[in-house]
PDB file of C-alpha atoms in Angstrom:
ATOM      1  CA  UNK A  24      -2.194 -11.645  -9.409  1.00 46.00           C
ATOM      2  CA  UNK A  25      -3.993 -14.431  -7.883  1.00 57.00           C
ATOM      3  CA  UNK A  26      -3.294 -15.006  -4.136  1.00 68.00           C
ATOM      4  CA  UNK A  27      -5.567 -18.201  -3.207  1.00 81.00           C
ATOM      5  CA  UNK A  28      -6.754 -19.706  -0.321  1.00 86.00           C
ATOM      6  CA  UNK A  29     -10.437 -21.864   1.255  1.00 91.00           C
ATOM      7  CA  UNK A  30     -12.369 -19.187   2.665  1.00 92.00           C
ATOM      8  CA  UNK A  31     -14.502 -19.858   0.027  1.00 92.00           C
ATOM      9  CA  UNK A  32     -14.718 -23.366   0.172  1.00 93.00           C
ATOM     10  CA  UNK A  33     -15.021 -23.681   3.894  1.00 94.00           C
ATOM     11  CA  UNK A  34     -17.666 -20.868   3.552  1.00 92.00           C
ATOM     12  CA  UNK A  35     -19.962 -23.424   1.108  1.00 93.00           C
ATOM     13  CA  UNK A  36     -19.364 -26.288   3.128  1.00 93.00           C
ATOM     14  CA  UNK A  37     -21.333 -24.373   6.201  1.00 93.00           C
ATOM     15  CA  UNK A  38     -23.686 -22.965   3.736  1.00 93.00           C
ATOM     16  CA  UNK A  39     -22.667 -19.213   4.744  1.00 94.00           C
ATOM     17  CA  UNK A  40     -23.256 -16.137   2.904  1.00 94.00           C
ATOM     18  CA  UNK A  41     -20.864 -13.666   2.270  1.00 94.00           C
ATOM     19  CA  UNK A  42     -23.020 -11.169   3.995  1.00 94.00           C
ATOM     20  CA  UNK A  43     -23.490 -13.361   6.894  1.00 94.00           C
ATOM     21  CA  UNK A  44     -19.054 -14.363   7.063  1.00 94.00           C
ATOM     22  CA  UNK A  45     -18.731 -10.730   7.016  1.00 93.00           C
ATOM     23  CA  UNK A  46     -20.546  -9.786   9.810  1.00 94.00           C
ATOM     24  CA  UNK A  47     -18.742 -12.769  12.436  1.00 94.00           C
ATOM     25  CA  UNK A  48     -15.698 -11.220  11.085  1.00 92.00           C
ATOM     26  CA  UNK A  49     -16.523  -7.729  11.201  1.00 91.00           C
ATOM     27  CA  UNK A  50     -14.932  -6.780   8.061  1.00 88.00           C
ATOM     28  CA  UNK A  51     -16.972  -5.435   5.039  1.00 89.00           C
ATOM     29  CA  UNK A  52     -18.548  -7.640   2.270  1.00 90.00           C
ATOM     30  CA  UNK A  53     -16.255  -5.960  -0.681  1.00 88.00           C
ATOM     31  CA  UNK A  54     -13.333  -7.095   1.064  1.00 86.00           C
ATOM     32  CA  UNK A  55     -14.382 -10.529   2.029  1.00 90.00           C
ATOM     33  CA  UNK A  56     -15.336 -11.148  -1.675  1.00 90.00           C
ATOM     34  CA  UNK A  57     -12.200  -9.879  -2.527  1.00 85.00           C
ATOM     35  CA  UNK A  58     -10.255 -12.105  -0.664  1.00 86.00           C
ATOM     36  CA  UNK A  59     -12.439 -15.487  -1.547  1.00 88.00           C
ATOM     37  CA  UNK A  60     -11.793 -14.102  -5.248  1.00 85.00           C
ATOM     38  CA  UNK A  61      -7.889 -14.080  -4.288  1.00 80.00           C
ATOM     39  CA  UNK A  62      -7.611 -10.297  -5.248  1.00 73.00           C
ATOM     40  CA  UNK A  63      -6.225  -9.874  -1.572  1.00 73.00           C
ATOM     41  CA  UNK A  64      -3.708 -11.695   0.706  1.00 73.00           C
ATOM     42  CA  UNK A  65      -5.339 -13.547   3.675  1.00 76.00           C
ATOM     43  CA  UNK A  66      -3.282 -11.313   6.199  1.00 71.00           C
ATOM     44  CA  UNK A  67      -2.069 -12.729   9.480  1.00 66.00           C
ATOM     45  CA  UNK A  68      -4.396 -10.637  11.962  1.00 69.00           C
ATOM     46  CA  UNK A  69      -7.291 -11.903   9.996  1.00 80.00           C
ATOM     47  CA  UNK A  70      -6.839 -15.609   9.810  1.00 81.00           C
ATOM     48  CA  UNK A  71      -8.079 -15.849  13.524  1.00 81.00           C
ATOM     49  CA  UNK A  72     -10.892 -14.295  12.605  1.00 87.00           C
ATOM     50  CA  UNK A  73     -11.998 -16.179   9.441  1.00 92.00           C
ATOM     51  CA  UNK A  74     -10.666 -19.520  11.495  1.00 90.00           C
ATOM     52  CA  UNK A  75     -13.149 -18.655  14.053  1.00 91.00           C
ATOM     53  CA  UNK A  76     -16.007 -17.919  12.386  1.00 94.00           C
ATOM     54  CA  UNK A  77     -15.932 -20.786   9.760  1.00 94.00           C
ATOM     55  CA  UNK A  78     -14.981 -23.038  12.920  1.00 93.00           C
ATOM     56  CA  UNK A  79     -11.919 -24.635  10.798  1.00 91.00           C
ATOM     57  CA  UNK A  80      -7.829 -24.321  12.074  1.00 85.00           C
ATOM     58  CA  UNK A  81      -6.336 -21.178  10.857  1.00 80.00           C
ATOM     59  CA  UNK A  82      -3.886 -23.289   8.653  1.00 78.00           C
ATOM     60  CA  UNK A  83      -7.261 -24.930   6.957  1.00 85.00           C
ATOM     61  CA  UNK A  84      -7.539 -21.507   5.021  1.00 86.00           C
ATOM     62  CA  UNK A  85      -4.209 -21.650   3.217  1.00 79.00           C
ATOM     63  CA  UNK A  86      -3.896 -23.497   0.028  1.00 78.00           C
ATOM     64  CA  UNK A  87      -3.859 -27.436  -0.005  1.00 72.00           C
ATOM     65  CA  UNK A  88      -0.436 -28.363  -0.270  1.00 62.00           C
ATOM     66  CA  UNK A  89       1.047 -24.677   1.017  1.00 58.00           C
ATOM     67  CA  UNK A  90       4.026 -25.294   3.133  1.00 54.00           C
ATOM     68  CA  UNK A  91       3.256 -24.111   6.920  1.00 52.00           C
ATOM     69  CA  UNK A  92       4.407 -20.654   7.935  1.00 56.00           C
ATOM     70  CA  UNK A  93       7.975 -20.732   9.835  1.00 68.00           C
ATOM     71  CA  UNK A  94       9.176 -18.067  12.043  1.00 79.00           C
ATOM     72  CA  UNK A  95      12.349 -16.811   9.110  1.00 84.00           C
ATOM     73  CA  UNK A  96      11.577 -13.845   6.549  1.00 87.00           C
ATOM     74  CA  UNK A  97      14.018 -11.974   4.448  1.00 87.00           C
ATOM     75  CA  UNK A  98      14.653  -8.493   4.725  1.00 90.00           C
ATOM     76  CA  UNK A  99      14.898  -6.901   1.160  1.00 88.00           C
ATOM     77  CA  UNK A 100      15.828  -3.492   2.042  1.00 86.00           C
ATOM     78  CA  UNK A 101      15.483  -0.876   4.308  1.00 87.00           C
ATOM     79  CA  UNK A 102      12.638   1.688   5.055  1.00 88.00           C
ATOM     80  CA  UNK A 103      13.368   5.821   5.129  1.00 85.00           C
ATOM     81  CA  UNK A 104      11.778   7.121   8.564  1.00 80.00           C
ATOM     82  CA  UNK A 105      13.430  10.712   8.045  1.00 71.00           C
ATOM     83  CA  UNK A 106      16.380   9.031   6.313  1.00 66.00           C
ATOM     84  CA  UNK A 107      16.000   8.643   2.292  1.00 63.00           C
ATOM     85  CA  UNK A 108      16.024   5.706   0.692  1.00 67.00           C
ATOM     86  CA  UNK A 109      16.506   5.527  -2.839  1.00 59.00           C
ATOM     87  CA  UNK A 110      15.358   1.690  -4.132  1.00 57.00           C
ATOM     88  CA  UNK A 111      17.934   1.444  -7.150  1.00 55.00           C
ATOM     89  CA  UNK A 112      20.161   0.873  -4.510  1.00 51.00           C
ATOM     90  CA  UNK A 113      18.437  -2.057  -2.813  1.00 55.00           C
ATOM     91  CA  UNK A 114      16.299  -4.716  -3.631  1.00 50.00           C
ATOM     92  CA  UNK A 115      13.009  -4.560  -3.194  1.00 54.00           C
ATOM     93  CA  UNK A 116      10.228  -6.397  -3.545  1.00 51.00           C
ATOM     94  CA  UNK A 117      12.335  -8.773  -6.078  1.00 55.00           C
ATOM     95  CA  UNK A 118      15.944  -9.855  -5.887  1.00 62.00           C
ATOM     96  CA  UNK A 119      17.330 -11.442  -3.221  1.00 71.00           C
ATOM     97  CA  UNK A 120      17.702  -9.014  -0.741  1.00 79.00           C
ATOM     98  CA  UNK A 121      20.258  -8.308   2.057  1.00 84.00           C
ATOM     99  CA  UNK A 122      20.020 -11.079   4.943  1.00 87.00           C
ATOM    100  CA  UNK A 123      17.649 -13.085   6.751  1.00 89.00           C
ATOM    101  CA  UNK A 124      16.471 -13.124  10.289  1.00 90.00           C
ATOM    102  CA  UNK A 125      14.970 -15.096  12.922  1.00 85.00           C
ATOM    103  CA  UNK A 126      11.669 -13.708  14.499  1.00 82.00           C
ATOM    104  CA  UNK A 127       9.895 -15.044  17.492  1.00 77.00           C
ATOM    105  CA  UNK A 128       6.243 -15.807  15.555  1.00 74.00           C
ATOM    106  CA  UNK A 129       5.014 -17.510  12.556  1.00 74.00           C
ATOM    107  CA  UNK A 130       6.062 -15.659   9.078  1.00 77.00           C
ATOM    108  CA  UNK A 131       4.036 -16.583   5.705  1.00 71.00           C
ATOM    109  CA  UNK A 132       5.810 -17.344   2.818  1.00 70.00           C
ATOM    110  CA  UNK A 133       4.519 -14.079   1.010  1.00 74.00           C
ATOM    111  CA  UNK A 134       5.860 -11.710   3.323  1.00 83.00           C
ATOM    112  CA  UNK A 135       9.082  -9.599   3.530  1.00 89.00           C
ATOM    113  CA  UNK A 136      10.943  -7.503   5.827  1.00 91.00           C
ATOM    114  CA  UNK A 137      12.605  -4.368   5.940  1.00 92.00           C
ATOM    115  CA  UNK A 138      14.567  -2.781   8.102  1.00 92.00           C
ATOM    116  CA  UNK A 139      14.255   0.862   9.507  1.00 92.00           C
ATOM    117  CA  UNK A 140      16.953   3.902   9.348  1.00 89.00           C
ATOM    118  CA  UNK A 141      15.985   7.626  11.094  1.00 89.00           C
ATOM    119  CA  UNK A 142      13.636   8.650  13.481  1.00 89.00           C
ATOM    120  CA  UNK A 143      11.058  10.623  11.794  1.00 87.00           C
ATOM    121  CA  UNK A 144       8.289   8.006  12.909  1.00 88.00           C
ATOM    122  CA  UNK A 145       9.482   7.696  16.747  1.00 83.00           C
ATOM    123  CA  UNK A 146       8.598   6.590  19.126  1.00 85.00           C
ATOM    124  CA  UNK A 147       6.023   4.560  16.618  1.00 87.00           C
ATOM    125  CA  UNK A 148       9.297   3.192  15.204  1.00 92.00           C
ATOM    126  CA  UNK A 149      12.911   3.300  16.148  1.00 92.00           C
ATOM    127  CA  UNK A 150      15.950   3.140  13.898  1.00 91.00           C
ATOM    128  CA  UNK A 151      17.035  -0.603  13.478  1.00 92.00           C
ATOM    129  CA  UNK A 152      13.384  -2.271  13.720  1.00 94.00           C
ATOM    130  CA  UNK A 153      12.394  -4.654  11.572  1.00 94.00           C
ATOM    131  CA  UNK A 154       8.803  -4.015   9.508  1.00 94.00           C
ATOM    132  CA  UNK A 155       7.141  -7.154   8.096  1.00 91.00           C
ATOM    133  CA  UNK A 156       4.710  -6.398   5.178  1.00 90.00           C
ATOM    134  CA  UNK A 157       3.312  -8.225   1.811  1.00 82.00           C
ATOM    135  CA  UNK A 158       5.586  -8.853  -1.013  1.00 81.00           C
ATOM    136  CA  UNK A 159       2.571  -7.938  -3.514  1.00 79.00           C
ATOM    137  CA  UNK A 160       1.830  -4.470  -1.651  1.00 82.00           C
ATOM    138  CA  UNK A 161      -1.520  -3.234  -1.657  1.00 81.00           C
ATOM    139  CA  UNK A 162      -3.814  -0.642  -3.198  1.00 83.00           C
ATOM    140  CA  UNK A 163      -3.114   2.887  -1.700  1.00 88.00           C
ATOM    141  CA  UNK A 164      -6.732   3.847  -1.069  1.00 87.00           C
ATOM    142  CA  UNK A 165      -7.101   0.318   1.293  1.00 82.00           C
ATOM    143  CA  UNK A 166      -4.733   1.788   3.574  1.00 86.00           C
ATOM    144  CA  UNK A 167      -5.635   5.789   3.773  1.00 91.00           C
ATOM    145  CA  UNK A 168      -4.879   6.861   7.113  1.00 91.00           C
ATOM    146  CA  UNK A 169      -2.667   3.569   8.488  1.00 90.00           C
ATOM    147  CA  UNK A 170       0.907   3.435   8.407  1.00 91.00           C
ATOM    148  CA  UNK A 171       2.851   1.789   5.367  1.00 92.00           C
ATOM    149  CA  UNK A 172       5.737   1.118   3.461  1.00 92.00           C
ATOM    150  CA  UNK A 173       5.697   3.563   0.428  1.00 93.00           C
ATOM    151  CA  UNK A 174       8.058   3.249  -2.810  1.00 91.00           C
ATOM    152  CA  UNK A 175       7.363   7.041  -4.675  1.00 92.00           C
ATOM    153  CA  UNK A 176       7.173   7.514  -8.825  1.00 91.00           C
ATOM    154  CA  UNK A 177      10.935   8.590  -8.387  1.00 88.00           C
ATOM    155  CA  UNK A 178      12.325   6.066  -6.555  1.00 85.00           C
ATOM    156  CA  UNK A 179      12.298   6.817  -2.872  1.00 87.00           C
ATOM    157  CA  UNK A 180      11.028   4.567  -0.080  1.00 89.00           C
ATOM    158  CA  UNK A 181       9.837   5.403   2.942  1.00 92.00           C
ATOM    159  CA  UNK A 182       7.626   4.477   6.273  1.00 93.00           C
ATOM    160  CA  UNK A 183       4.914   6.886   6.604  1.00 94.00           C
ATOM    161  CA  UNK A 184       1.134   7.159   6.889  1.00 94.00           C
ATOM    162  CA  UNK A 185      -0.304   7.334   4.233  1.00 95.00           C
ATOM    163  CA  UNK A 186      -3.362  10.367   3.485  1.00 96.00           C
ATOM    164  CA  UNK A 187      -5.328  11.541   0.278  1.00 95.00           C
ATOM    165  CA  UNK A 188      -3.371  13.765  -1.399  1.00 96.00           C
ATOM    166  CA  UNK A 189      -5.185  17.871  -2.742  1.00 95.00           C
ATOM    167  CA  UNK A 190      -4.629  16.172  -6.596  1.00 95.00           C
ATOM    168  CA  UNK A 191      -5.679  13.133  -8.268  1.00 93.00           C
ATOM    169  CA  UNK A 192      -4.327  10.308  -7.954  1.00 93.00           C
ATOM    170  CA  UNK A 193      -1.239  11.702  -5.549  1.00 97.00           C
ATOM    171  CA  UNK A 194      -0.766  10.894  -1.699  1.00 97.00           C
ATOM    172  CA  UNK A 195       0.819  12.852   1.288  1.00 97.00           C
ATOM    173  CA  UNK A 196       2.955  10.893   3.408  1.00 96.00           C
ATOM    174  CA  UNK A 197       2.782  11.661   7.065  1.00 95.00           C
ATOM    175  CA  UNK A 198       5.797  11.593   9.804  1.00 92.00           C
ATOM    176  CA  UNK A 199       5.498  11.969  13.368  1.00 88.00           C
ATOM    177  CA  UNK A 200       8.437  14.194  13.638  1.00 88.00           C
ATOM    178  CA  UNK A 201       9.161  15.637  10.016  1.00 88.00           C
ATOM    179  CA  UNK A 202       7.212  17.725   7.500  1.00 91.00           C
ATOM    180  CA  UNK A 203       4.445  16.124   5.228  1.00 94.00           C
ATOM    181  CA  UNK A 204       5.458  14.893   1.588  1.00 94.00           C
ATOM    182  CA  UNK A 205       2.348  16.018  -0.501  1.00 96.00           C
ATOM    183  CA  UNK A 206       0.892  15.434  -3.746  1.00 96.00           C
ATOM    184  CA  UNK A 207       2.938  11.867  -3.870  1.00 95.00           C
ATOM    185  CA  UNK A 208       2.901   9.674  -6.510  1.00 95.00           C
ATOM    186  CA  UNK A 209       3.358   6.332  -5.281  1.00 95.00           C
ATOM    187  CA  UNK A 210       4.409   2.673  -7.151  1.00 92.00           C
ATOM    188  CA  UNK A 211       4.618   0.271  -4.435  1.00 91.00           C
ATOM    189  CA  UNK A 212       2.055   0.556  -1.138  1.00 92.00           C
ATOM    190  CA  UNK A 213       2.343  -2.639   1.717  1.00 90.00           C
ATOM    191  CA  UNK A 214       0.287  -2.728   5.097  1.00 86.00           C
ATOM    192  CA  UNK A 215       2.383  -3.063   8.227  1.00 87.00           C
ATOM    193  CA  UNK A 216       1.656  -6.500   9.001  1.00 82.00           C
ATOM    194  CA  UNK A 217       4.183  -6.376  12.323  1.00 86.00           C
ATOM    195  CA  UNK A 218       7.332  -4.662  14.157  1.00 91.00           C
ATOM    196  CA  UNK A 219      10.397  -6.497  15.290  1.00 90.00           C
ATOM    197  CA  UNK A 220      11.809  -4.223  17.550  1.00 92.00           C
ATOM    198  CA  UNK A 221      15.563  -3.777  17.338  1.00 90.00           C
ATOM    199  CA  UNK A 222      17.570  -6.079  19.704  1.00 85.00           C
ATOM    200  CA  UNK A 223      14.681  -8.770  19.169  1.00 87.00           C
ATOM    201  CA  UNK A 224      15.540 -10.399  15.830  1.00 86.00           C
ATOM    202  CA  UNK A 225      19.248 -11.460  14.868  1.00 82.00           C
ATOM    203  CA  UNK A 226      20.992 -12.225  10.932  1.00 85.00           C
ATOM    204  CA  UNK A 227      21.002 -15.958  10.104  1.00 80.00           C
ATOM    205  CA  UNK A 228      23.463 -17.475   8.270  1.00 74.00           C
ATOM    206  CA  UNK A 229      23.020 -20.586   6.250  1.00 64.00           C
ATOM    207  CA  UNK A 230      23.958 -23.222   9.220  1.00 65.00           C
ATOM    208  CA  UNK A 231      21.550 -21.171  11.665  1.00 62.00           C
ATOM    209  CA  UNK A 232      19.061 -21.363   8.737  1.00 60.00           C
ATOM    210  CA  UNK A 233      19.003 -25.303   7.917  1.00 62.00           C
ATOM    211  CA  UNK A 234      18.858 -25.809  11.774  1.00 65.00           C
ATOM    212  CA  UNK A 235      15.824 -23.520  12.437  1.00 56.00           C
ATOM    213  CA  UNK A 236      14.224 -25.302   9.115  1.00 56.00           C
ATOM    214  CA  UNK A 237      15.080 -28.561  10.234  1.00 58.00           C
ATOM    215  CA  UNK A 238      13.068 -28.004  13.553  1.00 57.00           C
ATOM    216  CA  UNK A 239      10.469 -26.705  12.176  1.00 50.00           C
ATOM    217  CA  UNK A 240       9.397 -29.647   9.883  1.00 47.00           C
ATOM    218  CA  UNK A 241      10.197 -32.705  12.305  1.00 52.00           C
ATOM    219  CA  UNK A 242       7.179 -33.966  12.942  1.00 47.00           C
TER     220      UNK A 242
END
């Protein structure tokens, strides 16, 4: 899947090497290359930095035409922290998912939401949070040792951190107050982009929706 964006062509236009755009960002030139190639989403926490350091608006970096970010994401499911989540039960990443919510920040259009049950990853995370993550996942081994959404080869879904598994190919899933799953096989892997905590986000309905939208695009 192609994800674009302009870090590329705002890169040119200064006459800046990847090497060079890697460095003022302090990320590594694999991943820089792999997000002017479109191989990676543009993620949130980095746009500041690319903005920055190619002296453009963070918004200059998303596709021409790309509608702006709005502060509405739907949550798709929810996350196991302790509890067990089995996904042919809930949607997620496709369908249409359970409900939307306000948040009090900018969402993009690519991201999801979903919400937490049990306390395995307190006081990290408490039941009812909201987790906001990338529809498209990632790759496992870009994430080894950070905490992530998980989807296993049979079907559960959890919030864990995420460490090498002993056998090839398989991941142990971390919990701050529950035993390690080893030797995982995992399907679906997505970054924490942020937390919502519980209390801080409320269910939209389509009225609440069209008014928030409305706002958003006046000019």
């Amino acid at each position: 899947m192609n994800i674009p964006n302009r870090i590329r062509e705002h890169r040119l236009a200064r006459r800046m090497t990847q090497e060079k755009l890697a460095e003022e960002t302090g990320l590594s030139v694999s991943y820089v290359t792999r997000l002017e190639s479109g191989g990676r989403n543009l993620a949130q926490k980095h746009m500041i930095a690319f903005s920055k350091a190619l002296g453009v608006k963070p918004g200059d970096l998303l596709p021409e035409g790309a509608e702006p970010a709005h502060n509405i994401v739907r949550v798709m499911g929810r996350i196991g922290a302790g509890a067990e989540i089995l996904s042919e039960f809930e949607q997620i990443p496709e369908g249409n998912g359970l409900y939307e919510i306000e948040v009090h920040f900018p969402v993009p259009e690519d991201a999801i939401a979903l919400e937490v049950v049990g306390e395995s990853m307190w006081p990290r995370y408490d039941p009812g949070d909201v987790i906001i993550v990338w529809r498209f996942g990632n790759h496992p081994d870009e994430i080894i040792g950070w905490e992530a959404a998980v989807e296993t080869e049979d079907g559960r879904r959890f919030l864990k951190r995420v460490i090498k598994g002993s056998q090839p190919g398989t991941y142990d899933l971390e919990s701050h107050n529950a035993a390690t799953i080893r030797n995982t096989k995992l399907v679906w892997v997505a970054e924490v982009l942020s937390v919502v905590r519980s209390g801080q986000w409320r269910k939209l309905d389509a009225s609440a929706r069209r008014r928030i939208l409305r706002k958003a695009t006046k000019p």
